Structures are given as structure tokens and as C-alpha cells.
Amino acid sequence: MKKSILNLGKTLNKIEQKLINGGKYNCFTNDDCDFGCCNTANFCQTIGSPNSGGLPCKP
């Protein structure tokens, strides 16, 4: 069982590891987001989402 779990996917290099951000999508303007808006923490958020943290959207 342990071997099959360890063989899932590929090993990420240092650059690829730094790109992972917990599933959040980085943005700089609202146009960078496929959904919702770009908040002040530079992450796309769905408007009215309970997990948005209450951060305001960028104008």
C-alpha cells in the first residue's frame, strides 16, 4: 500500500513546489480571474463565498 501511494504523480522540483499555493489562484486585476474578483490579498475569490475571508475586491 505504501509503495503505491509513494508512486503517485511526479516529484516536483523547487520551482514547481513554490508555485503551489493551496489551490488559490494569484491575480493582480479582476481580469485575471475566470470567476469572481481579485481581492486585496491578490487571490481570486467567488463573490459572497463563505471562505473569501471578507477581503474587499479590487476596483
Coordinates of N, CA and C in Angstrom, one line a residue:
M1 N 0.8 -1.2 0.0 CA 0.0 0.0 0.0 C 0.9 1.3 0.0
K2 N 1.9 1.3 0.9 CA 2.8 2.4 1.0 C 3.5 2.7 -0.4
K3 N 3.9 1.6 -1.1 CA 4.6 1.8 -2.3 C 3.7 2.4 -3.4
S4 N 2.4 2.0 -3.4 CA 1.5 2.5 -4.4 C 1.2 4.0 -4.1
I5 N 1.2 4.4 -2.9 CA 0.9 5.8 -2.6 C 2.1 6.6 -2.9
L6 N 3.3 6.1 -2.6 CA 4.5 6.9 -2.9 C 4.8 7.0 -4.4
N7 N 4.2 6.2 -5.2 CA 4.4 6.2 -6.7 C 3.4 7.1 -7.4
L8 N 2.5 7.8 -6.7 CA 1.5 8.6 -7.3 C 2.2 9.9 -7.8
G9 N 1.9 10.3 -9.1 CA 2.3 11.6 -9.6 C 3.8 11.6 -9.9
K10 N 4.3 12.8 -9.9 CA 5.8 13.0 -10.2 C 6.4 13.9 -9.1
T11 N 7.7 13.8 -9.0 CA 8.4 14.6 -8.0 C 8.5 16.0 -8.5
L12 N 8.2 17.0 -7.7 CA 8.3 18.4 -8.1 C 9.6 19.0 -7.7
N13 N 10.2 19.8 -8.6 CA 11.4 20.5 -8.3 C 11.1 21.7 -7.5
K14 N 12.1 22.4 -7.0 CA 12.0 23.6 -6.1 C 11.0 24.6 -6.7
I15 N 11.2 24.9 -8.0 CA 10.4 26.0 -8.6 C 8.9 25.6 -8.6
E16 N 8.6 24.3 -9.0 CA 7.3 23.8 -9.0 C 6.7 23.8 -7.6
Q17 N 7.4 23.5 -6.6 CA 6.9 23.5 -5.3 C 6.5 24.9 -4.8
K18 N 7.3 25.9 -5.2 CA 7.0 27.2 -4.8 C 5.7 27.8 -5.5
L19 N 5.4 27.2 -6.7 CA 4.2 27.6 -7.4 C 2.9 27.1 -6.8
I20 N 3.0 26.1 -5.9 CA 1.8 25.6 -5.3 C 1.4 26.5 -4.1
N21 N 0.1 27.0 -4.1 CA -0.3 27.9 -3.1 C -1.6 27.5 -2.5
G22 N -1.8 26.2 -2.3 CA -3.0 25.8 -1.6 C -4.3 25.9 -2.5
G23 N -4.1 25.9 -3.8 CA -5.3 25.9 -4.6 C -5.8 27.3 -5.0
K24 N -5.2 28.3 -4.4 CA -5.6 29.7 -4.7 C -5.0 30.1 -5.9
Y25 N -5.7 31.0 -6.7 CA -5.2 31.5 -7.9 C -4.8 32.9 -7.8
N26 N -3.5 33.2 -8.0 CA -2.9 34.5 -7.9 C -3.5 35.4 -9.0
C27 N -3.7 36.7 -8.6 CA -4.2 37.7 -9.6 C -3.6 39.0 -9.2
F28 N -3.8 39.9 -10.2 CA -3.4 41.3 -10.0 C -4.5 42.3 -10.3
T29 N -5.4 41.9 -11.2 CA -6.6 42.6 -11.6 C -7.8 41.7 -11.6
N30 N -9.0 42.2 -11.7 CA -10.2 41.4 -11.8 C -10.2 40.6 -13.1
D31 N -9.5 41.1 -14.1 CA -9.5 40.4 -15.4 C -8.7 39.2 -15.4
D32 N -7.8 39.0 -14.4 CA -7.0 37.8 -14.2 C -7.8 36.6 -13.7
C33 N -9.0 36.9 -13.2 CA -9.9 35.8 -12.6 C -10.9 35.3 -13.6
D34 N -11.1 34.0 -13.7 CA -12.1 33.4 -14.5 C -13.5 33.5 -13.8
F35 N -13.4 33.7 -12.6 CA -14.7 33.8 -11.8 C -14.5 34.9 -10.7
G36 N -15.5 35.4 -10.2 CA -15.5 36.4 -9.1 C -14.6 37.6 -9.4
C37 N -13.8 37.9 -8.4 CA -12.9 39.1 -8.5 C -11.6 38.8 -7.8
C38 N -10.6 39.8 -8.0 CA -9.3 39.7 -7.4 C -9.4 40.5 -6.1
N39 N -9.1 39.8 -4.9 CA -9.2 40.6 -3.7 C -7.9 41.2 -3.3
T40 N -7.9 42.0 -2.2 CA -6.7 42.8 -1.8 C -5.5 41.9 -1.4
A41 N -5.7 40.6 -1.3 CA -4.6 39.7 -1.0 C -4.1 39.1 -2.3
N42 N -4.6 39.5 -3.4 CA -4.1 39.1 -4.7 C -4.5 37.6 -5.0
F43 N -5.7 37.2 -4.5 CA -6.2 35.9 -4.8 C -7.6 36.0 -5.4
C44 N -8.0 35.2 -6.4 CA -9.3 35.2 -7.0 C -10.3 34.7 -5.9
Q45 N -11.4 35.3 -5.8 CA -12.4 34.8 -4.9 C -13.8 34.9 -5.5
T46 N -14.7 34.0 -5.1 CA -16.0 34.0 -5.6 C -16.8 35.0 -4.7
I47 N -17.5 35.9 -5.3 CA -18.2 36.9 -4.5 C -19.3 36.3 -3.7
G48 N -19.3 36.6 -2.4 CA -20.2 36.0 -1.5 C -19.8 34.7 -0.9
S49 N -18.7 34.2 -1.3 CA -18.2 32.9 -0.8 C -17.9 32.9 0.7
P50 N -18.3 31.9 1.5 CA -18.0 31.9 2.9 C -16.6 31.9 3.2
N51 N -15.7 31.4 2.3 CA -14.3 31.2 2.6 C -13.5 32.4 2.0
S52 N -14.1 33.5 1.6 CA -13.4 34.6 1.0 C -12.7 35.4 2.0
G53 N -12.9 35.2 3.3 CA -12.2 35.9 4.3 C -12.7 37.4 4.5
G54 N -13.7 37.8 3.8 CA -14.2 39.1 3.9 C -13.3 40.2 3.3
L55 N -12.4 39.8 2.5 CA -11.5 40.8 1.9 C -12.2 41.5 0.7
P56 N -12.0 42.8 0.6 CA -12.7 43.5 -0.5 C -12.0 43.2 -1.8
C57 N -12.8 43.3 -2.9 CA -12.4 43.1 -4.2 C -11.7 44.4 -4.7
K58 N -10.7 44.2 -5.5 CA -10.0 45.4 -6.1 C -10.9 46.1 -7.1
P59 N -10.8 47.4 -7.2 CA -11.7 48.1 -8.2 C -11.3 47.8 -9.6

